[in-house]
mmCIF file of C-alpha atoms and ligand atoms in Angstrom:
data_model
loop_
_atom_site.group_PDB
_atom_site.id
_atom_site.type_symbol
_atom_site.label_atom_id
_atom_site.label_comp_id
_atom_site.label_asym_id
_atom_site.label_seq_id
_atom_site.Cartn_x
_atom_site.Cartn_y
_atom_site.Cartn_z
ATOM 1 C CA MET T 6 22.811 1.691 14.758
ATOM 2 C CA ASN T 7 21.286 3.087 11.571
ATOM 3 C CA LYS T 8 18.021 1.577 10.383
ATOM 4 C CA ILE T 9 18.435 0.678 6.740
ATOM 5 C CA ILE T 10 16.084 -1.042 4.302
ATOM 6 C CA LEU T 11 17.096 -3.051 1.264
ATOM 7 C CA THR T 12 14.468 -4.744 -0.835
ATOM 8 C CA GLY T 13 13.710 -5.377 -4.485
ATOM 9 C CA ASP T 14 12.035 -7.254 -7.280
ATOM 10 C CA ARG T 15 13.060 -9.219 -10.326
ATOM 11 C CA PRO T 16 12.258 -7.423 -13.604
ATOM 12 C CA THR T 17 10.561 -10.457 -15.128
ATOM 13 C CA GLY T 18 7.231 -8.690 -15.603
ATOM 14 C CA ARG T 19 5.086 -5.875 -14.298
ATOM 15 C CA LEU T 20 4.357 -5.944 -10.571
ATOM 16 C CA HIS T 21 1.176 -7.569 -9.286
ATOM 17 C CA LEU T 22 -1.037 -7.550 -6.218
ATOM 18 C CA GLY T 23 1.217 -10.151 -4.528
ATOM 19 C CA HIS T 24 4.191 -7.796 -4.708
ATOM 20 C CA TYR T 25 1.992 -4.958 -3.567
ATOM 21 C CA VAL T 26 0.656 -6.550 -0.372
ATOM 22 C CA GLY T 27 3.772 -8.656 0.255
ATOM 23 C CA SER T 28 6.234 -5.808 0.151
ATOM 24 C CA LEU T 29 5.634 -2.738 -2.006
ATOM 25 C CA LYS T 30 2.817 -1.144 -0.016
ATOM 26 C CA ARG T 31 4.794 -1.629 3.174
ATOM 27 C CA ARG T 32 7.895 -0.052 1.650
ATOM 28 C CA VAL T 33 5.942 3.088 0.835
ATOM 29 C CA GLU T 34 4.592 3.255 4.405
ATOM 30 C CA LEU T 35 8.072 2.700 5.849
ATOM 31 C CA GLN T 36 9.527 5.298 3.485
ATOM 32 C CA ASN T 37 6.970 7.853 4.604
ATOM 33 C CA SER T 38 7.235 6.943 8.298
ATOM 34 C CA GLY T 39 10.587 8.680 8.565
ATOM 35 C CA ASP T 40 11.767 5.839 10.844
ATOM 36 C CA TYR T 41 14.520 4.686 8.489
ATOM 37 C CA ASP T 42 17.848 6.343 7.817
ATOM 38 C CA LYS T 43 18.200 4.927 4.315
ATOM 39 C CA ILE T 44 16.027 2.966 1.912
ATOM 40 C CA TYR T 45 17.451 1.098 -1.093
ATOM 41 C CA ILE T 46 15.159 -0.495 -3.636
ATOM 42 C CA MET T 47 16.805 -2.763 -6.147
ATOM 43 C CA ILE T 48 15.612 -3.904 -9.549
ATOM 44 C CA ALA T 49 17.252 -7.339 -9.548
ATOM 45 C CA ASP T 50 18.064 -7.734 -13.246
ATOM 46 C CA ALA T 51 21.167 -9.876 -12.638
ATOM 47 C CA GLN T 52 19.112 -12.232 -10.497
ATOM 48 C CA ALA T 53 16.378 -12.319 -13.163
ATOM 49 C CA LEU T 54 19.012 -13.407 -15.685
ATOM 50 C CA THR T 55 19.834 -16.479 -13.592
ATOM 51 C CA ASP T 56 16.732 -18.176 -14.972
ATOM 52 C CA ASN T 57 16.297 -16.080 -18.099
ATOM 53 C CA ALA T 58 19.758 -16.314 -19.616
ATOM 54 C CA ASP T 59 18.264 -17.077 -23.019
ATOM 55 C CA ASN T 60 15.846 -14.152 -22.836
ATOM 56 C CA PRO T 61 17.777 -11.058 -21.739
ATOM 57 C CA GLU T 62 15.410 -8.891 -23.751
ATOM 58 C CA LYS T 63 12.550 -9.778 -21.398
ATOM 59 C CA VAL T 64 14.615 -8.597 -18.433
ATOM 60 C CA ARG T 65 15.755 -5.445 -20.265
ATOM 61 C CA GLN T 66 12.210 -4.474 -21.264
ATOM 62 C CA ASN T 67 10.790 -5.034 -17.801
ATOM 63 C CA ILE T 68 13.174 -2.752 -15.920
ATOM 64 C CA ILE T 69 11.114 0.280 -16.875
ATOM 65 C CA GLU T 70 7.867 -1.550 -16.006
ATOM 66 C CA VAL T 71 9.049 -2.267 -12.473
ATOM 67 C CA ALA T 72 10.368 1.279 -12.081
ATOM 68 C CA LEU T 73 7.018 2.719 -13.239
ATOM 69 C CA ASP T 74 5.189 0.439 -10.800
ATOM 70 C CA TYR T 75 7.413 1.640 -7.949
ATOM 71 C CA LEU T 76 6.903 5.302 -8.737
ATOM 72 C CA SER T 77 3.164 4.956 -9.263
ATOM 73 C CA CYS T 78 2.756 3.255 -5.868
ATOM 74 C CA GLY T 79 4.524 6.119 -4.118
ATOM 75 C CA ILE T 80 8.198 5.180 -3.948
ATOM 76 C CA ASP T 81 9.751 8.626 -3.926
ATOM 77 C CA PRO T 82 13.253 8.906 -5.417
ATOM 78 C CA THR T 83 14.020 11.855 -3.162
ATOM 79 C CA LYS T 84 13.503 9.582 -0.143
ATOM 80 C CA SER T 85 14.498 6.137 -1.468
ATOM 81 C CA VAL T 86 17.384 5.094 -3.695
ATOM 82 C CA ILE T 87 16.090 3.046 -6.645
ATOM 83 C CA PHE T 88 18.860 1.260 -8.502
ATOM 84 C CA ILE T 89 19.610 -1.528 -10.977
ATOM 85 C CA GLN T 90 21.536 -4.515 -9.585
ATOM 86 C CA SER T 91 23.826 -5.099 -12.593
ATOM 87 C CA GLN T 92 25.035 -1.507 -12.402
ATOM 88 C CA VAL T 93 26.658 -2.241 -9.052
ATOM 89 C CA PRO T 94 29.488 -4.678 -9.932
ATOM 90 C CA GLN T 95 30.735 -4.699 -6.322
ATOM 91 C CA LEU T 96 27.814 -7.042 -5.568
ATOM 92 C CA CYS T 97 29.417 -9.745 -7.753
ATOM 93 C CA GLU T 98 32.696 -9.530 -5.896
ATOM 94 C CA LEU T 99 30.971 -9.807 -2.525
ATOM 95 C CA SER T 100 29.050 -12.878 -3.757
ATOM 96 C CA PHE T 101 32.303 -14.451 -4.883
ATOM 97 C CA TYR T 102 33.778 -14.225 -1.370
ATOM 98 C CA TYR T 103 30.530 -15.313 0.322
ATOM 99 C CA MET T 104 30.418 -18.449 -1.847
ATOM 100 C CA ASN T 105 33.282 -19.828 0.243
ATOM 101 C CA LEU T 106 31.099 -19.623 3.337
ATOM 102 C CA VAL T 107 28.198 -21.756 2.059
ATOM 103 C CA SER T 108 28.085 -25.467 1.270
ATOM 104 C CA VAL T 109 26.317 -26.992 -1.713
ATOM 105 C CA SER T 110 24.147 -29.097 0.597
ATOM 106 C CA ARG T 111 23.079 -25.969 2.471
ATOM 107 C CA LEU T 112 21.902 -24.410 -0.792
ATOM 108 C CA GLN T 113 20.114 -27.618 -1.727
ATOM 109 C CA ARG T 114 18.066 -27.403 1.464
ATOM 110 C CA ASN T 115 16.591 -23.984 0.640
ATOM 111 C CA PRO T 116 12.842 -24.748 0.294
ATOM 112 C CA THR T 117 12.050 -21.710 -1.891
ATOM 113 C CA VAL T 118 14.814 -22.517 -4.360
ATOM 114 C CA LYS T 119 13.746 -26.181 -4.282
ATOM 115 C CA SER T 120 10.185 -25.364 -5.313
ATOM 116 C CA GLU T 121 11.339 -22.802 -7.882
ATOM 117 C CA ILE T 122 13.607 -25.440 -9.471
ATOM 118 C CA GLN T 123 10.617 -27.778 -9.717
ATOM 119 C CA MET T 124 8.378 -25.057 -11.112
ATOM 120 C CA ARG T 125 10.934 -24.202 -13.800
ATOM 121 C CA LYS T 126 11.602 -27.900 -14.564
ATOM 122 C CA PHE T 127 15.312 -27.292 -13.935
ATOM 123 C CA GLU T 128 15.870 -30.573 -12.037
ATOM 124 C CA GLY T 129 18.384 -32.064 -14.477
ATOM 125 C CA SER T 130 20.192 -28.866 -15.414
ATOM 126 C CA ILE T 131 20.086 -26.138 -12.797
ATOM 127 C CA PRO T 132 22.033 -23.046 -13.882
ATOM 128 C CA VAL T 133 24.788 -22.455 -11.308
ATOM 129 C CA GLY T 134 23.796 -18.792 -11.073
ATOM 130 C CA PHE T 135 20.212 -19.714 -10.229
ATOM 131 C CA PHE T 136 21.259 -22.295 -7.657
ATOM 132 C CA THR T 137 23.462 -19.753 -5.907
ATOM 133 C CA TYR T 138 21.135 -16.754 -6.039
ATOM 134 C CA PRO T 139 20.513 -16.848 -2.263
ATOM 135 C CA ILE T 140 24.235 -16.039 -1.873
ATOM 136 C CA SER T 141 23.981 -13.162 -4.306
ATOM 137 C CA GLN T 142 20.967 -11.917 -2.341
ATOM 138 C CA ALA T 143 23.075 -11.955 0.815
ATOM 139 C CA ALA T 144 25.562 -9.761 -1.037
ATOM 140 C CA ASP T 145 22.788 -7.342 -2.071
ATOM 141 C CA ILE T 146 21.525 -7.043 1.491
ATOM 142 C CA THR T 147 24.862 -6.745 3.267
ATOM 143 C CA ALA T 148 26.386 -4.358 0.722
ATOM 144 C CA PHE T 149 23.986 -1.695 1.966
ATOM 145 C CA ASN T 150 24.330 -2.622 5.647
ATOM 146 C CA ALA T 151 20.621 -3.335 5.599
ATOM 147 C CA THR T 152 18.992 -4.040 8.939
ATOM 148 C CA THR T 153 15.520 -4.652 7.528
ATOM 149 C CA VAL T 154 14.188 -6.433 4.458
ATOM 150 C CA PRO T 155 10.434 -6.026 3.881
ATOM 151 C CA ALA T 156 9.417 -9.069 1.827
ATOM 152 C CA GLY T 157 6.901 -11.862 1.401
ATOM 153 C CA GLU T 158 7.104 -15.193 3.188
ATOM 154 C CA ASP T 159 8.956 -16.909 0.302
ATOM 155 C CA GLN T 160 11.972 -14.780 1.174
ATOM 156 C CA GLU T 161 12.395 -16.169 4.703
ATOM 157 C CA PRO T 162 14.914 -18.864 3.667
ATOM 158 C CA MET T 163 16.945 -16.197 1.822
ATOM 159 C CA LEU T 164 17.161 -14.062 4.933
ATOM 160 C CA GLU T 165 18.131 -17.057 7.024
ATOM 161 C CA GLN T 166 20.889 -17.789 4.525
ATOM 162 C CA ALA T 167 22.040 -14.164 4.581
ATOM 163 C CA ARG T 168 22.196 -14.163 8.376
ATOM 164 C CA GLU T 169 24.248 -17.355 8.346
ATOM 165 C CA ILE T 170 26.706 -15.836 5.887
ATOM 166 C CA VAL T 171 27.024 -12.719 8.044
ATOM 167 C CA ARG T 172 27.720 -14.803 11.157
ATOM 168 C CA ARG T 173 30.279 -16.979 9.367
ATOM 169 C CA PHE T 174 31.964 -13.956 7.843
ATOM 170 C CA ASN T 175 32.112 -12.051 11.127
ATOM 171 C CA ASN T 176 33.441 -15.137 12.945
ATOM 172 C CA ALA T 177 36.144 -15.746 10.383
ATOM 173 C CA TYR T 178 37.230 -12.179 9.653
ATOM 174 C CA GLY T 179 36.015 -10.011 12.536
ATOM 175 C CA ASN T 180 32.874 -7.955 12.977
ATOM 176 C CA THR T 181 32.198 -6.361 9.597
ATOM 177 C CA LEU T 182 28.712 -7.168 8.331
ATOM 178 C CA ILE T 183 25.277 -6.401 9.742
ATOM 179 C CA GLU T 184 22.768 -9.213 10.366
ATOM 180 C CA PRO T 185 19.506 -8.352 8.601
ATOM 181 C CA GLU T 186 15.933 -9.089 9.695
ATOM 182 C CA ILE T 187 12.998 -9.875 7.422
ATOM 183 C CA LEU T 188 9.921 -7.698 7.871
ATOM 184 C CA LEU T 189 6.913 -9.814 6.945
ATOM 185 C CA PRO T 190 3.450 -8.404 6.276
ATOM 186 C CA GLU T 191 1.413 -8.106 9.493
ATOM 187 C CA ASN T 192 -1.729 -9.362 7.771
ATOM 188 C CA SER T 193 -1.396 -13.132 7.315
ATOM 189 C CA ALA T 194 -3.349 -13.084 4.018
ATOM 190 C CA CYS T 195 -0.522 -10.973 2.575
ATOM 191 C CA LEU T 196 2.328 -13.322 3.465
ATOM 192 C CA ARG T 197 1.807 -15.248 0.252
ATOM 193 C CA LEU T 198 -1.140 -13.948 -1.728
ATOM 194 C CA PRO T 199 -2.613 -16.795 -3.818
ATOM 195 C CA GLY T 200 -3.130 -16.512 -7.564
ATOM 196 C CA THR T 201 -6.552 -15.770 -9.075
ATOM 197 C CA ASP T 202 -6.656 -19.491 -9.940
ATOM 198 C CA GLY T 203 -6.407 -20.412 -6.248
ATOM 199 C CA LYS T 204 -2.833 -21.692 -6.630
ATOM 200 C CA ALA T 205 -0.566 -21.150 -3.636
ATOM 201 C CA LYS T 206 1.165 -17.994 -4.897
ATOM 202 C CA MET T 207 0.349 -15.193 -7.270
ATOM 203 C CA SER T 208 3.418 -15.249 -9.468
ATOM 204 C CA LYS T 209 4.447 -13.806 -12.798
ATOM 205 C CA SER T 210 5.755 -17.229 -13.757
ATOM 206 C CA LEU T 211 2.351 -18.873 -13.150
ATOM 207 C CA GLY T 212 0.265 -16.369 -15.127
ATOM 208 C CA ASN T 213 -2.318 -16.035 -12.349
ATOM 209 C CA CYS T 214 -1.854 -12.373 -11.566
ATOM 210 C CA ILE T 215 -3.737 -9.139 -11.300
ATOM 211 C CA TYR T 216 -1.165 -6.522 -12.283
ATOM 212 C CA LEU T 217 -1.053 -3.084 -10.694
ATOM 213 C CA SER T 218 -1.199 -1.563 -14.179
ATOM 214 C CA ASP T 219 -4.102 -3.717 -15.477
ATOM 215 C CA SER T 220 -7.009 -1.720 -16.868
ATOM 216 C CA GLU T 221 -10.222 -1.368 -14.868
ATOM 217 C CA GLU T 222 -11.926 -3.829 -17.242
ATOM 218 C CA ASP T 223 -9.100 -6.408 -16.997
ATOM 219 C CA VAL T 224 -9.208 -6.306 -13.210
ATOM 220 C CA ARG T 225 -12.988 -6.753 -13.259
ATOM 221 C CA LYS T 226 -12.717 -9.749 -15.617
ATOM 222 C CA ARG T 227 -9.986 -11.340 -13.496
ATOM 223 C CA VAL T 228 -12.050 -10.912 -10.346
ATOM 224 C CA MET T 229 -15.237 -12.268 -11.906
ATOM 225 C CA ALA T 230 -13.327 -15.370 -13.119
ATOM 226 C CA MET T 231 -11.655 -15.987 -9.770
ATOM 227 C CA TYR T 232 -11.468 -19.310 -8.008
ATOM 228 C CA THR T 233 -13.957 -19.656 -5.115
ATOM 229 C CA ASP T 234 -15.416 -22.699 -3.385
ATOM 230 C CA PRO T 235 -15.987 -25.318 -6.114
ATOM 231 C CA GLU T 236 -18.779 -26.898 -4.039
ATOM 232 C CA HIS T 237 -20.720 -23.666 -3.662
ATOM 233 C CA LEU T 238 -22.904 -24.232 -6.718
ATOM 234 C CA ARG T 239 -26.299 -22.754 -5.894
ATOM 235 C CA LEU T 240 -26.982 -19.511 -4.064
ATOM 236 C CA GLU T 241 -28.550 -21.305 -1.106
ATOM 237 C CA ASP T 242 -25.638 -23.764 -0.671
ATOM 238 C CA PRO T 243 -23.421 -23.218 2.363
ATOM 239 C CA GLY T 244 -19.974 -22.049 1.228
ATOM 240 C CA LYS T 245 -16.401 -22.364 2.477
ATOM 241 C CA VAL T 246 -14.303 -19.257 3.037
ATOM 242 C CA GLU T 247 -11.087 -21.108 3.898
ATOM 243 C CA GLY T 248 -9.057 -21.539 0.732
ATOM 244 C CA ASN T 249 -11.601 -19.383 -1.122
ATOM 245 C CA THR T 250 -9.436 -16.892 -2.994
ATOM 246 C CA VAL T 251 -12.052 -14.136 -3.103
ATOM 247 C CA PHE T 252 -12.217 -14.117 0.682
ATOM 248 C CA THR T 253 -8.427 -14.282 1.006
ATOM 249 C CA TYR T 254 -8.187 -11.167 -1.183
ATOM 250 C CA LEU T 255 -10.854 -9.457 0.904
ATOM 251 C CA GLU T 256 -8.808 -10.238 4.011
ATOM 252 C CA ALA T 257 -5.805 -8.673 2.329
ATOM 253 C CA PHE T 258 -7.526 -5.559 1.000
ATOM 254 C CA CYS T 259 -10.869 -4.676 2.569
ATOM 255 C CA ARG T 260 -11.411 -2.292 5.443
ATOM 256 C CA SER T 261 -14.556 -1.334 7.339
ATOM 257 C CA GLU T 262 -15.033 1.836 5.250
ATOM 258 C CA HIS T 263 -15.363 -0.346 2.151
ATOM 259 C CA PHE T 264 -18.463 -1.945 3.666
ATOM 260 C CA ILE T 265 -19.987 1.457 4.369
ATOM 261 C CA ALA T 266 -19.314 2.536 0.771
ATOM 262 C CA TYR T 267 -20.109 -0.605 -1.219
ATOM 263 C CA LEU T 268 -21.899 -3.177 0.938
ATOM 264 C CA PRO T 269 -23.633 -1.379 3.817
ATOM 265 C CA GLU T 270 -25.871 -4.353 4.678
ATOM 266 C CA TYR T 271 -22.821 -5.973 6.326
ATOM 267 C CA ALA T 272 -20.818 -4.331 9.108
ATOM 268 C CA ASN T 273 -17.588 -6.171 8.411
ATOM 269 C CA LEU T 274 -15.873 -9.161 6.796
ATOM 270 C CA ASP T 275 -16.862 -11.520 9.606
ATOM 271 C CA GLU T 276 -20.546 -10.845 8.935
ATOM 272 C CA LEU T 277 -20.061 -11.388 5.214
ATOM 273 C CA LYS T 278 -18.196 -14.627 5.858
ATOM 274 C CA GLY T 279 -20.930 -15.776 8.266
ATOM 275 C CA HIS T 280 -23.608 -15.296 5.600
ATOM 276 C CA TYR T 281 -21.506 -17.110 2.965
ATOM 277 C CA ARG T 282 -20.942 -20.038 5.305
ATOM 278 C CA ARG T 283 -24.656 -20.316 6.158
ATOM 279 C CA GLY T 284 -25.668 -20.177 2.487
ATOM 280 C CA GLY T 285 -27.811 -17.649 0.637
ATOM 281 C CA LEU T 286 -24.946 -15.419 -0.524
ATOM 282 C CA GLY T 287 -23.828 -15.740 -4.142
ATOM 283 C CA ASP T 288 -20.248 -15.557 -5.433
ATOM 284 C CA VAL T 289 -21.134 -12.767 -7.857
ATOM 285 C CA LYS T 290 -22.124 -10.402 -5.065
ATOM 286 C CA VAL T 291 -18.886 -11.060 -3.151
ATOM 287 C CA LYS T 292 -16.826 -10.710 -6.310
ATOM 288 C CA LYS T 293 -18.487 -7.404 -7.188
ATOM 289 C CA PHE T 294 -17.591 -6.148 -3.732
ATOM 290 C CA LEU T 295 -13.990 -7.306 -4.113
ATOM 291 C CA ASN T 296 -13.827 -5.613 -7.506
ATOM 292 C CA ALA T 297 -14.978 -2.312 -5.972
ATOM 293 C CA VAL T 298 -12.372 -2.633 -3.200
ATOM 294 C CA LEU T 299 -9.562 -3.386 -5.649
ATOM 295 C CA GLN T 300 -10.561 -0.644 -8.072
ATOM 296 C CA GLU T 301 -10.463 1.868 -5.204
ATOM 297 C CA GLU T 302 -6.901 0.792 -4.404
ATOM 298 C CA LEU T 303 -5.710 0.587 -8.006
ATOM 299 C CA THR T 304 -7.331 3.663 -9.606
ATOM 300 C CA PRO T 305 -4.890 6.214 -8.113
ATOM 301 C CA ILE T 306 -1.922 3.933 -8.889
ATOM 302 C CA ARG T 307 -3.066 3.633 -12.518
ATOM 303 C CA ALA T 308 -3.501 7.412 -12.813
ATOM 304 C CA CYS T 309 -0.093 8.094 -11.305
ATOM 305 C CA ARG T 310 1.527 5.612 -13.689
ATOM 306 C CA LYS T 311 0.028 7.426 -16.680
ATOM 307 C CA GLU T 312 1.821 10.597 -15.533
ATOM 308 C CA PHE T 313 5.227 8.905 -15.170
ATOM 309 C CA GLU T 314 4.742 7.150 -18.520
ATOM 310 C CA LYS T 315 4.801 10.593 -20.162
ATOM 311 C CA ASN T 316 8.439 11.050 -19.240
ATOM 312 C CA ILE T 317 10.347 7.809 -19.646
ATOM 313 C CA PRO T 318 13.809 9.451 -19.983
ATOM 314 C CA ASP T 319 13.235 10.969 -16.564
ATOM 315 C CA VAL T 320 12.579 7.527 -15.086
ATOM 316 C CA TYR T 321 15.845 6.233 -16.566
ATOM 317 C CA ARG T 322 17.605 9.277 -15.085
ATOM 318 C CA ILE T 323 16.216 8.375 -11.646
ATOM 319 C CA LEU T 324 17.566 4.822 -12.068
ATOM 320 C CA LYS T 325 20.961 6.062 -13.227
ATOM 321 C CA GLU T 326 21.346 8.448 -10.317
ATOM 322 C CA GLY T 327 20.185 5.787 -7.862
ATOM 323 C CA SER T 328 22.663 3.300 -9.313
ATOM 324 C CA GLU T 329 25.504 5.785 -8.873
ATOM 325 C CA ILE T 330 24.665 6.230 -5.187
ATOM 326 C CA ALA T 331 24.304 2.456 -4.747
ATOM 327 C CA ARG T 332 27.716 1.890 -6.318
ATOM 328 C CA GLU T 333 29.377 4.225 -3.837
ATOM 329 C CA VAL T 334 27.755 2.589 -0.834
ATOM 330 C CA ALA T 335 28.579 -0.931 -2.055
ATOM 331 C CA ALA T 336 32.165 0.092 -2.802
ATOM 332 C CA SER T 337 32.590 1.268 0.761
ATOM 333 C CA THR T 338 31.273 -2.047 2.164
ATOM 334 C CA LEU T 339 33.481 -3.984 -0.258
ATOM 335 C CA SER T 340 36.501 -2.043 0.922
ATOM 336 C CA ASN T 341 35.679 -3.011 4.541
ATOM 337 C CA VAL T 342 35.233 -6.624 3.467
ATOM 338 C CA ARG T 343 38.573 -6.717 1.675
ATOM 339 C CA LYS T 344 40.250 -5.161 4.688
ATOM 340 C CA ALA T 345 38.645 -7.692 7.045
ATOM 341 C CA MET T 346 39.730 -10.561 4.792
ATOM 342 C CA HIS T 347 43.243 -9.128 4.589
ATOM 343 C CA ILE T 348 43.169 -8.975 0.816
ATOM 344 C CA ASP T 349 43.818 -5.240 0.709
ATOM 345 C CA TYR T 350 47.521 -5.925 0.045
ATOM 346 C CA PHE T 351 48.560 -2.528 -1.238
ATOM 347 C CA GLU T 352 46.975 -0.608 1.632
ATOM 348 C CA ASP T 353 48.444 -2.999 4.199
ATOM 349 C CA ASN T 354 51.687 -1.375 5.384
ATOM 350 C CA ASP T 355 52.088 -3.960 8.149
ATOM 351 C CA LEU T 356 52.197 -6.719 5.559
ATOM 352 C CA ILE T 357 54.737 -4.933 3.393
ATOM 353 C CA GLN T 358 56.912 -4.090 6.394
ATOM 354 C CA SER T 359 56.791 -7.541 7.946
ATOM 355 C CA GLN T 360 57.628 -9.162 4.604
ATOM 356 C CA SER T 361 60.557 -6.739 4.182
ATOM 357 C CA PHE T 362 61.682 -7.647 7.697
ATOM 358 C CA ASN T 363 61.417 -11.402 6.956
ATOM 359 C CA TYR T 364 63.434 -11.061 3.806
ATOM 360 C CA GLY T 365 65.938 -8.738 5.500
ATOM 361 C CA LYS T 366 66.484 -11.394 8.189
ATOM 362 C CA ALA T 367 66.870 -14.124 5.608
ATOM 363 C CA ARG T 368 69.753 -12.370 3.928
HETATM 364 P P1 ATP P 10 9.128 -14.582 -10.424
HETATM 365 O O1 ATP P 10 8.001 -15.487 -10.805
HETATM 366 O O2 ATP P 10 9.892 -14.017 -11.563
HETATM 367 O O3 ATP P 10 9.996 -15.148 -9.328
HETATM 368 P P2 ATP P 10 7.575 -13.232 -8.453
HETATM 369 O O4 ATP P 10 6.182 -12.886 -8.864
HETATM 370 O O5 ATP P 10 7.787 -14.413 -7.561
HETATM 371 O O6 ATP P 10 8.414 -13.350 -9.780
HETATM 372 P P3 ATP P 10 9.683 -11.700 -7.182
HETATM 373 O O7 ATP P 10 10.295 -10.605 -7.966
HETATM 374 O O8 ATP P 10 10.387 -13.010 -7.058
HETATM 375 O O9 ATP P 10 8.217 -11.964 -7.788
HETATM 376 O O10 ATP P 10 9.312 -11.191 -5.709
HETATM 377 C C1 ATP P 10 9.544 -9.854 -5.248
HETATM 378 C C2 ATP P 10 8.960 -9.593 -3.876
HETATM 379 O O11 ATP P 10 7.540 -9.738 -3.884
HETATM 380 C C3 ATP P 10 9.443 -10.539 -2.765
HETATM 381 O O12 ATP P 10 9.552 -9.792 -1.573
HETATM 382 C C4 ATP P 10 8.351 -11.542 -2.634
HETATM 383 O O13 ATP P 10 8.289 -12.102 -1.337
HETATM 384 C C5 ATP P 10 7.131 -10.687 -2.897
HETATM 385 N N1 ATP P 10 6.049 -11.475 -3.491
HETATM 386 C C6 ATP P 10 6.009 -11.989 -4.740
HETATM 387 N N2 ATP P 10 4.871 -12.675 -4.929
HETATM 388 C C7 ATP P 10 4.167 -12.592 -3.760
HETATM 389 C C8 ATP P 10 2.891 -13.080 -3.322
HETATM 390 N N3 ATP P 10 2.098 -13.788 -4.121
HETATM 391 N N4 ATP P 10 2.479 -12.782 -2.051
HETATM 392 C C9 ATP P 10 3.262 -12.043 -1.217
HETATM 393 N N5 ATP P 10 4.464 -11.551 -1.581
HETATM 394 C C10 ATP P 10 4.912 -11.817 -2.833
HETATM 395 MG MG1 MG P 11 9.992 -15.019 -7.147
#
């Protein structure tokens, strides 16, 4: 069986460190590993519209931002197909058929959608499109026969839902769709990177992000203002590293060579944590170290982005070509789906013949 990746992001803003550690960095590694037969990366504009129907301009403007973030992190359009969801109308048709395989109560149980509804204060008036986006995501994944979806932990319920749809479809109509697997980050700090304010998730919607394209100064300011241990007031106080965002980010980003370069008095993160716990280590020192680590990661990305920003029409061309390829692949899956569901009437000679026979007999 071919190994195929499908993954993507909503164009509701530029991409941030959460996207980077949760999925984007991994995608680049997987792309360059050569282990995958095909890689599809989708800018989910149609999904972004499900909770931004009154602000389509925001979605429209952010498509290029997400594309620039992809390219500057190393997504290579000669190796991966980057496309825009709305340019592949076959995905809507697949969703329409999959909707018959999912109950309303099943959708209501999805914990990610539940918390997103709360966050967006949608309780009384949930847009139908938003409520059903897990089904549309199943269409996105299965349209490309994806086996693997590299994503953050919040996507687990979506993958579960997609697998259920695949099983129900294959049971009802015969083996047609591939059951996908989620590929979570190996490092547990990256499963759901917290915001700089210490809130559970760095998220565009919460305004607690460090963006991949932030300037060096903006990153430094964000880091210096980050949430730590509120009870660690004086240098000599013992501090907590659990739930301390600066340490969570260090777990996500720092490697032993960073200590050699920027903080040689400690051999590794465990030693740094030990000192913080005992007391005598100030937040500023740890934050300065984190800033150095992040700047090392982000400087090449920033520089690469500047280059792509010089040729915006070229980026749109990449998206157009990717969308054309995506359309062909999705059309082929849709054709298999229609055949399996026996709604390919005009290609179905058996149907036409048996109906002719029935009517012939009746006469
Ligand atoms: P929005 O607020 O518009 O929903 P978002 O910041 O949650 O935006 P998405 O576009 O919904 O971002 O997520 C895209 C991908 O990035 C998904 O795979 C998701 O799991 C991952 N991701 C987003 N935020 C984080 C995070 N803080 N930690 C780990 N992964 C994340
Ligand atoms: Mg999200």
